[in-house]
Structures are given as C-alpha cells and as structure tokens.
CSV table of C-alpha atoms in Angstrom, one decimal:
chain,number,residue,atom,x,y,z
Z,276,MET,CA,0.0,0.2,0.1
Z,277,ALA,CA,1.5,3.5,-1.1
Z,278,GLN,CA,2.1,5.9,1.5
Z,279,ARG,CA,0.2,8.9,1.5
Z,280,GLU,CA,1.9,12.2,1.4
Z,281,PRO,CA,2.6,14.3,4.6
Z,282,ALA,CA,-0.1,17.4,4.7
Z,283,GLU,CA,0.4,20.9,6.3
Z,284,ALA,CA,-1.7,23.0,7.8
Z,285,ARG,CA,-1.6,27.0,8.8
Z,286,VAL,CA,-3.4,28.5,11.3
Z,287,ARG,CA,-2.9,32.3,12.0
Z,288,ILE,CA,-2.3,33.8,15.8
Z,289,ALA,CA,-3.6,37.1,16.6
Z,290,ASP,CA,-1.2,38.3,18.5
Z,291,ASN,CA,1.7,37.2,21.1
Z,292,ALA,CA,-0.7,37.3,24.2
Z,293,GLU,CA,-2.6,34.8,22.2
Z,294,ALA,CA,0.1,32.9,21.4
Z,295,LEU,CA,1.2,32.6,24.8
Z,296,ASN,CA,-2.1,31.6,26.0
Z,297,LEU,CA,-2.4,28.7,23.3
Z,298,PHE,CA,1.1,27.5,23.5
Z,299,GLY,CA,1.1,27.3,27.2
Z,300,LYS,CA,4.3,27.9,29.7
Z,301,TYR,CA,7.6,26.5,27.9
Z,302,ASP,CA,5.1,25.6,25.2
Z,303,GLN,CA,3.8,23.0,27.3
Z,304,ASN,CA,0.5,22.7,25.5
Z,305,LEU,CA,2.2,22.5,21.9
Z,306,LYS,CA,3.9,19.8,23.4
Z,307,LEU,CA,0.9,18.0,24.7
Z,308,ILE,CA,-0.4,17.8,21.4
Z,309,GLU,CA,2.3,16.8,19.6
Z,310,GLU,CA,2.5,13.6,22.2
Z,311,ASN,CA,-1.1,12.8,21.3
Z,312,PHE,CA,-0.9,13.1,17.7
Z,313,ASP,CA,1.6,12.0,14.6
Z,314,VAL,CA,2.5,15.7,14.0
Z,315,ARG,CA,5.0,18.5,14.2
Z,316,LEU,CA,3.8,21.9,15.4
Z,317,ILE,CA,6.1,24.5,14.0
Z,318,SER,CA,5.3,28.1,15.7
Z,319,ARG,CA,6.6,31.0,12.9
Z,320,GLY,CA,5.7,34.5,13.7
Z,321,GLU,CA,1.9,35.0,13.7
Z,322,GLU,CA,1.0,31.4,12.5
Z,323,ILE,CA,1.4,27.7,13.4
Z,324,ILE,CA,2.5,25.3,11.0
Z,325,VAL,CA,1.1,21.5,11.3
Z,326,GLN,CA,2.8,19.2,9.4
Z,327,GLY,CA,2.2,15.3,9.5
Z,328,PRO,CA,-0.2,12.5,8.1
Z,329,PRO,CA,-3.8,14.2,6.3
Z,330,ASP,CA,-5.8,12.9,9.1
Z,331,GLU,CA,-3.7,13.9,12.0
Z,332,VAL,CA,-3.3,17.2,10.5
Z,333,ALA,CA,-7.1,17.7,9.9
Z,334,LYS,CA,-7.7,17.0,13.7
Z,335,VAL,CA,-5.0,19.1,14.8
Z,336,GLU,CA,-5.9,22.2,13.0
Z,337,ALA,CA,-9.7,21.6,14.1
Z,338,LEU,CA,-8.3,21.6,17.5
Z,339,LEU,CA,-6.1,24.3,17.4
Z,340,HIS,CA,-8.9,26.5,15.9
Z,341,ASN,CA,-11.3,25.0,18.5
Z,342,LEU,CA,-8.8,26.2,21.2
Z,343,LEU,CA,-8.3,29.8,19.7
Z,344,GLY,CA,-12.3,30.2,19.6
Z,345,VAL,CA,-12.3,29.3,23.6
Z,346,LEU,CA,-9.7,32.3,24.0
Z,347,ARG,CA,-10.8,34.6,21.9
Z,348,ALA,CA,-14.4,34.3,23.8
Z,349,GLY,CA,-12.1,35.7,26.7
Z,350,ASN,CA,-12.1,32.2,28.4
Z,351,CYS,CA,-8.6,31.0,29.9
Z,352,LEU,CA,-7.3,27.5,29.1
Z,353,SER,CA,-6.2,25.1,31.9
Z,354,VAL,CA,-4.2,21.9,31.5
Z,355,GLN,CA,-6.8,19.8,32.2
Z,356,ASP,CA,-9.2,22.0,29.8
Z,357,LEU,CA,-6.3,20.9,27.1
Z,358,LYS,CA,-6.5,17.4,27.9
Z,359,TYR,CA,-10.4,17.3,27.6
Z,360,ALA,CA,-10.2,19.1,24.2
Z,361,VAL,CA,-7.5,16.6,22.8
Z,362,LYS,CA,-9.1,13.6,23.9
Z,363,LEU,CA,-12.2,14.7,21.8
Z,364,ALA,CA,-10.2,15.6,18.8
Z,365,ARG,CA,-8.5,12.3,18.8
Z,366,GLU,CA,-12.1,11.0,18.7
Z,367,GLY,CA,-12.8,13.0,15.6
Z,368,ASP,CA,-15.3,15.1,17.9
Z,369,ARG,CA,-15.0,18.4,16.5
Z,370,SER,CA,-17.9,20.4,19.0
Z,371,ASP,CA,-17.4,23.6,19.9
Z,372,LEU,CA,-15.8,24.0,23.4
Z,373,ARG,CA,-16.8,27.7,23.9
Z,374,ALA,CA,-20.3,26.6,25.2
Z,375,VAL,CA,-18.7,24.4,27.8
Z,376,PHE,CA,-15.5,26.6,28.9
Z,377,GLY,CA,-17.6,29.7,28.6
Z,378,ASP,CA,-20.1,29.1,31.2
Z,379,ILE,CA,-19.0,30.5,34.5
Z,380,VAL,CA,-21.6,29.1,37.4
Z,381,LEU,CA,-19.8,31.0,40.1
Z,382,ILE,CA,-16.9,33.2,41.0
Z,383,THR,CA,-15.4,32.0,44.7
Z,384,HIS,CA,-14.4,34.3,47.2
Z,385,ARG,CA,-11.0,33.8,46.0
Z,386,GLY,CA,-11.8,35.2,42.5
Z,387,ARG,CA,-11.5,31.7,40.8
Z,388,GLN,CA,-14.1,30.7,38.0
Z,389,ILE,CA,-16.0,27.2,38.7
Z,390,ARG,CA,-17.2,26.2,35.3
Z,391,PRO,CA,-18.0,23.1,33.8
Z,392,LYS,CA,-15.4,20.8,32.2
Z,393,THR,CA,-16.5,18.7,30.2
Z,394,HIS,CA,-19.8,18.5,27.9
Z,395,GLY,CA,-21.6,16.1,30.3
Z,396,GLN,CA,-20.9,18.3,33.1
Z,397,GLN,CA,-22.4,21.4,31.0
Z,398,ARG,CA,-25.8,19.2,30.3
Z,399,TYR,CA,-26.0,18.6,34.2
Z,400,VAL,CA,-25.6,22.3,34.8
Z,401,GLU,CA,-28.3,23.2,32.2
Z,402,ALA,CA,-30.3,20.6,33.6
Z,403,ILE,CA,-30.2,22.1,37.2
Z,404,ARG,CA,-31.0,25.4,35.8
Z,405,LYS,CA,-34.1,24.6,34.1
Z,406,HIS,CA,-35.7,21.8,36.3
Z,407,ASN,CA,-37.3,22.0,39.8
Z,408,LEU,CA,-35.9,18.4,40.5
Z,409,THR,CA,-32.4,17.2,39.0
Z,410,PHE,CA,-30.8,13.8,39.4
Z,411,GLY,CA,-27.1,13.9,38.7
Z,412,ILE,CA,-26.2,10.1,38.4
Z,413,GLY,CA,-22.4,9.0,37.8
Z,414,PRO,CA,-19.2,7.8,39.3
Z,415,ALA,CA,-16.7,10.1,41.7
Z,416,GLY,CA,-15.0,12.9,40.3
Z,417,THR,CA,-17.4,14.0,38.1
Z,418,GLY,CA,-18.3,17.2,39.9
Z,419,LYS,CA,-21.7,16.2,40.7
Z,420,THR,CA,-21.7,17.6,44.3
Z,421,TYR,CA,-19.2,20.4,43.6
Z,422,LEU,CA,-21.1,21.9,40.7
Z,423,ALA,CA,-24.6,21.3,42.4
Z,424,VAL,CA,-23.2,23.5,45.7
Z,425,ALA,CA,-21.7,26.4,43.6
Z,426,LEU,CA,-24.8,26.3,41.6
Z,427,ALA,CA,-26.8,26.8,45.1
Z,428,VAL,CA,-24.4,29.2,46.1
Z,429,ALA,CA,-24.8,31.3,43.0
Z,430,ALA,CA,-29.1,31.0,43.0
Z,431,TYR,CA,-28.6,32.5,47.0
Z,432,LYS,CA,-26.3,35.3,45.9
Z,433,ASN,CA,-29.0,36.0,43.1
Z,434,ARG,CA,-31.8,36.0,45.5
Z,435,GLU,CA,-33.3,33.1,44.0
Z,436,PHE,CA,-33.7,31.2,47.0
Z,437,SER,CA,-33.5,32.2,50.8
Z,438,ARG,CA,-31.7,28.9,52.1
Z,439,ILE,CA,-29.5,26.6,51.0
Z,440,ILE,CA,-30.2,23.1,52.8
Z,441,LEU,CA,-27.7,19.9,52.0
Z,442,THR,CA,-28.2,16.5,53.3
Z,443,ARG,CA,-27.1,13.1,52.9
Z,444,PRO,CA,-27.9,9.7,54.3
Z,445,ALA,CA,-25.3,8.7,57.3
Z,446,VAL,CA,-25.2,5.1,56.2
Z,447,GLU,CA,-22.0,4.2,58.5
Z,448,ALA,CA,-24.1,5.4,61.4
Z,449,GLY,CA,-27.5,3.8,60.6
Z,450,GLU,CA,-28.9,7.0,61.0
Z,451,ARG,CA,-29.1,6.5,64.6
Z,452,LEU,CA,-26.9,9.7,65.3
Z,453,GLY,CA,-28.3,9.9,68.9
Z,454,PHE,CA,-25.6,7.2,69.9
Z,455,LEU,CA,-22.7,9.0,68.9
Z,456,PRO,CA,-20.8,11.3,71.3
Z,457,GLY,CA,-20.8,15.4,70.8
Z,458,ASP,CA,-23.7,17.9,69.3
Z,459,LEU,CA,-25.1,17.3,66.0
Z,460,GLU,CA,-22.6,19.2,64.1
Z,461,GLN,CA,-20.1,17.1,65.5
Z,462,LYS,CA,-21.8,13.9,65.1
Z,463,VAL,CA,-22.5,14.6,61.2
Z,464,HIS,CA,-19.4,16.3,60.2
Z,465,PRO,CA,-17.5,13.0,59.2
Z,466,TYR,CA,-20.5,12.0,56.6
Z,467,LEU,CA,-20.9,15.4,55.1
Z,468,ARG,CA,-17.5,16.8,54.8
Z,469,PRO,CA,-17.7,16.6,51.3
Z,470,VAL,CA,-20.3,19.0,51.2
Z,471,TYR,CA,-18.7,21.1,53.7
Z,472,ASP,CA,-15.6,21.1,51.6
Z,473,ALA,CA,-17.7,22.3,49.0
Z,474,LEU,CA,-19.1,25.4,50.6
Z,475,PHE,CA,-16.0,26.5,52.2
Z,476,ASP,CA,-14.3,26.5,48.7
Z,477,THR,CA,-16.9,28.1,46.9
Z,478,MET,CA,-17.8,30.9,49.4
Z,479,GLY,CA,-14.9,30.8,52.1
Z,480,PHE,CA,-15.1,30.0,55.9
Z,481,ASP,CA,-16.3,33.2,57.3
Z,482,SER,CA,-19.4,33.6,54.9
Z,483,TYR,CA,-20.3,30.1,55.6
Z,484,GLN,CA,-20.2,30.4,59.2
Z,485,ARG,CA,-22.4,33.4,59.1
Z,486,LEU,CA,-24.8,31.9,57.1
Z,487,LEU,CA,-25.0,28.8,58.8
Z,488,GLU,CA,-25.6,31.1,62.4
Z,489,ARG,CA,-28.0,33.0,60.6
Z,490,GLY,CA,-29.9,29.7,59.4
Z,491,VAL,CA,-29.6,30.7,55.8
Z,492,ILE,CA,-27.4,27.6,55.4
Z,493,GLU,CA,-28.3,23.9,56.7
Z,494,VAL,CA,-26.2,20.6,56.4
Z,495,ALA,CA,-27.8,17.7,58.2
Z,496,PRO,CA,-28.3,14.1,57.8
Z,497,LEU,CA,-31.3,12.7,55.8
Z,498,ALA,CA,-33.0,11.7,59.2
Z,499,TYR,CA,-33.6,15.0,60.0
Z,500,MET,CA,-35.6,15.9,56.9
Z,501,ARG,CA,-38.5,13.8,57.8
Z,502,GLY,CA,-41.8,15.7,58.7
Z,503,ARG,CA,-40.6,19.1,57.2
Z,504,THR,CA,-41.3,21.2,54.4
Z,505,LEU,CA,-39.0,22.9,52.6
Z,506,ASP,CA,-40.1,26.0,50.9
Z,507,ASP,CA,-37.9,28.8,48.9
Z,508,SER,CA,-34.9,26.5,49.4
Z,509,PHE,CA,-32.2,25.3,47.0
Z,510,VAL,CA,-32.1,21.4,48.3
Z,511,ILE,CA,-29.2,19.0,47.8
Z,512,LEU,CA,-29.3,15.2,48.7
Z,513,ASP,CA,-25.7,13.8,48.2
Z,514,GLU,CA,-24.9,10.3,48.1
Z,515,ALA,CA,-28.6,9.2,46.9
Z,516,GLN,CA,-27.2,5.7,46.3
Z,517,ASN,CA,-27.4,5.2,50.1
Z,518,THR,CA,-30.8,6.0,50.4
Z,519,THR,CA,-33.6,3.5,50.8
Z,520,PRO,CA,-36.6,3.7,48.5
Z,521,GLU,CA,-38.9,4.7,51.4
Z,522,GLN,CA,-36.2,7.5,52.6
Z,523,MET,CA,-35.7,8.9,49.1
Z,524,LYS,CA,-40.0,9.4,48.9
Z,525,MET,CA,-39.7,11.1,52.2
Z,526,PHE,CA,-37.2,13.3,50.8
Z,527,LEU,CA,-38.8,13.9,47.5
Z,528,THR,CA,-42.1,14.9,49.1
Z,529,ARG,CA,-40.3,17.5,51.6
Z,530,LEU,CA,-40.0,20.1,48.4
Z,531,GLY,CA,-41.8,23.0,49.0
Z,532,LEU,CA,-43.1,26.2,47.3
Z,533,GLY,CA,-40.4,27.8,45.5
Z,534,SER,CA,-37.7,25.5,46.0
Z,535,LYS,CA,-35.2,23.6,43.6
Z,536,ALA,CA,-33.5,20.0,44.4
Z,537,VAL,CA,-30.5,18.0,43.1
Z,538,VAL,CA,-30.3,14.6,43.8
Z,539,THR,CA,-26.7,13.4,43.5
Z,540,GLY,CA,-25.1,9.7,43.7
Z,541,ASP,CA,-23.1,6.6,42.1
Z,542,ILE,CA,-25.2,3.3,41.7
Z,543,THR,CA,-21.7,1.5,41.6
Z,544,GLN,CA,-21.0,2.6,45.1
Z,545,ILE,CA,-23.8,1.4,47.2
Z,546,ASP,CA,-23.3,0.8,50.8
Z,547,LEU,CA,-26.6,-0.5,51.9
Z,548,PRO,CA,-26.9,-3.9,53.4
Z,549,PRO,CA,-27.5,-6.4,50.4
Z,550,ASP,CA,-31.1,-7.0,51.6
Z,551,LYS,CA,-32.0,-3.1,51.2
Z,552,ASP,CA,-32.5,-1.5,47.7
Z,553,SER,CA,-31.0,1.5,46.6
Z,554,GLY,CA,-33.4,4.6,46.6
Z,555,LEU,CA,-31.7,6.0,43.7
Z,556,GLN,CA,-32.0,3.0,41.8
Z,557,HIS,CA,-35.6,2.4,42.3
Z,558,VAL,CA,-36.7,6.2,41.8
Z,559,ARG,CA,-35.0,5.9,38.1
Z,560,ARG,CA,-37.9,3.3,37.2
Z,561,VAL,CA,-40.6,5.4,39.6
Z,562,LEU,CA,-40.2,8.8,37.9
Z,563,LYS,CA,-39.0,7.9,34.3
Z,564,GLY,CA,-40.6,10.3,32.0
Z,565,VAL,CA,-42.2,12.1,34.5
Z,566,ARG,CA,-42.5,15.9,33.5
Z,567,GLY,CA,-40.5,18.6,35.1
Z,568,ILE,CA,-37.5,16.3,36.2
Z,569,ALA,CA,-34.1,15.6,34.3
Z,570,PHE,CA,-31.7,12.7,35.2
Z,571,VAL,CA,-28.1,13.4,33.6
Z,572,TYR,CA,-26.1,10.6,33.4
Z,573,LEU,CA,-22.3,11.5,33.7
Z,574,THR,CA,-19.8,8.9,32.8
Z,575,GLU,CA,-15.9,8.5,33.3
Z,576,ARG,CA,-15.4,10.8,30.3
Z,577,ASP,CA,-16.5,13.8,32.7
Z,578,VAL,CA,-14.1,12.5,35.8
Z,579,VAL,CA,-12.0,15.9,36.5
Z,580,ARG,CA,-10.0,14.4,39.0
Z,581,HIS,CA,-6.5,12.9,38.4
Z,582,GLU,CA,-6.5,11.0,34.8
Z,583,LEU,CA,-5.4,7.8,36.4
Z,584,VAL,CA,-9.0,7.8,38.1
Z,585,GLN,CA,-10.8,7.5,34.7
Z,586,ARG,CA,-8.5,4.7,33.9
Z,587,ILE,CA,-9.6,2.9,37.5
Z,588,ILE,CA,-13.1,3.4,36.6
Z,589,ARG,CA,-12.9,1.7,33.1
Z,590,ALA,CA,-11.2,-0.9,34.5
Z,591,TYR,CA,-13.8,-1.7,37.4
Z,592,GLU,CA,-16.5,-1.5,34.3
Z,593,ARG,CA,-14.8,-3.8,32.5
Z,594,PHE,CA,-14.4,-6.4,35.2
Z,595,GLU,CA,-17.8,-6.2,36.5
Z,596,GLN,CA,-19.0,-6.6,32.6
Z,597,LYS,CA,-17.0,-9.9,32.6
Z,598,THR,CA,-18.4,-11.0,35.9
Z,599,ARG,CA,-22.0,-10.4,34.7
Z,600,ASP,CA,-21.4,-12.2,31.6
Z,601,ARG,CA,-19.6,-15.4,33.4
Z,602,ASP,CA,-22.5,-15.6,35.9
Z,603,SER,CA,-24.9,-15.1,33.3
Z,604,LEU,CA,-23.3,-18.2,31.2
Z,605,GLU,CA,-23.1,-19.9,34.3
Z,606,LYS,CA,-26.8,-19.9,35.1
Z,607,GLY,CA,-27.4,-20.4,31.1
Z,608,GLY,CA,-25.7,-23.8,31.7
Z,609,SER,CA,-26.8,-25.0,34.9
C-alpha cells in the first residue's frame, strides 16, 4: 500500500498574548498536542504550521481553531481543559468547546471561576438551571456535588432562594446519630465533610459560618428531613445511592413552594446492606418520563480528578461486565 503524502496546515495567531495563552508555559500545550498526535507543530511568526499525515493534520488543525475560539471568547485554558479538548479531537469530535468552558457558574471568594469542564458537566448544569428536580448520576470525580453546591451558592447570591439545605444519608451510623458523642454538628461532620469542603471552597469559611448561624445554610443528615416542608430553598441530597426507597420518597415529598432540588449519587458505590434496595436505583424506574424532572448521567469521560481515576473506573467497569457475563453463562448452563 502506497504511503500518503504528508500534509501541512497553517493556523493564524492574532498576537503575542494569544500565542502565549495557546502555547502554554514553555510551550507545554504544543508539546502535549504533539505527544497525542502524529504531527509536528512549528511556531513561525503569527502562525502555527502543522505537519504530518493528512488525517492527523486535519484533527489538530480543527483542535487549534477550537482552542483559539475558546481564548477569543475571553476564557482561559487550563492543562485539564487542554487534555479534554485533545481527547475529543483524537476521537474525531469537533464540537464547539466555547459553550462548555465559557459557562461560568460562580466566581469564588478568591476570584476563581467555577465552570463545567466537560460536555457532560455542562448538560448537568443546564438541567439544574431548567428543572426543579434534577438527578445527577455518575462515578466519583465527575463534579456532581461540587457543581450542585456552586449553583446553589450562585442562586442564593442572585436572591433566587432564601436558604441552602444540604443533606446526605449517614449510612455508616445507620442514621442512629443519637448514639454518637458530641452535638449535632460533631455527630454528622464526618459524613457531610465533602459538602462542607464544597461550601468552604465556593464561599469561604467566614461567609459560610455567618450564613450557618443565621439559618440560611443548613447541613444535616437525611434523617432530620422527616416531617418538614422545605420552601424557597435550594436543596441538595448527596450520596443518594445510599438511601432506601422509603427515604428517597420521604425526601422528594419534602420539596415545598419555590424550591429546587438536586439529587446526586453513584450507583456503582452502594453501601446499603445486600437485602436493601437503593432508593436511587428505585426512583429511576418510578419517575422515568415524569415532566419537570431531569436525569443526567455522567461517565468516566466527565471525571475531572487525576487522569488515573478515569482508567480505574474503566477497569472496574470491564471487570464487572466480565463478572456479569460469566455469571450469566453459568446460570444458562445450569
């Protein structure tokens, strides 16, 4: 088979500032692109020359135009953003990244922008904005809780809600918190730590403490939601895979006038006893197709932690699929 002639493409750069943002410190962004594609990138004056096999050159040319579009829309590029863009380009996905990287959810007390980092996260953010009840389901590291908390803080700052309520089941304590030492906050703190961390990061400890003392923010185990009506509140139920169907129904029927709820969970990490059904698994069947409710499924593609986490999740999925296939064959042969 005859080899195809190498191709060349030229991508125009507006100025030195744009080049610096695109290239990265010590040209680390260009090096990352070269490591992932069979191309050579040459910076010459106000353009980048892309050389290599035609299909690879086409992918990298589209990638560079996509990245420049993000920068020209006034957004910055992190290494993590670039890695996600490279991954999409390798798969032949040329979708516009400006809608993802340009959607600022909240600016923290330190001036840091919180925004979606993947298409899946952007769909999740949009679903929460548009629906009064959203279920975010996906593996660890996909930003389910963090983005929900950021949206809650942003909505409170915009005076859309008067309270933020965050809750999760304390499975390890069997919800029998009265047997644990200390006051309520000391009892539940270990189980609600991820929620506290998200609040501290988005608004700062001092602001959090003031709002907590005024009753604007409430962080409590799911057991304390029973019998209440939550009006004019942004409510988040975290770790919902560890609720029972009865607990899930109890929580969902607490939603009062002018309120919004987000339910997050990972159905691959259920800590309930084997004889108990997961409320998150159950509710997917019960509320399927109900108007005004959104189910958003995040995957390993949306993991924004260390890239090793993505590989770990894929490895577990492959192993579990092999186990299911083997069990199915054994049952069929018996």
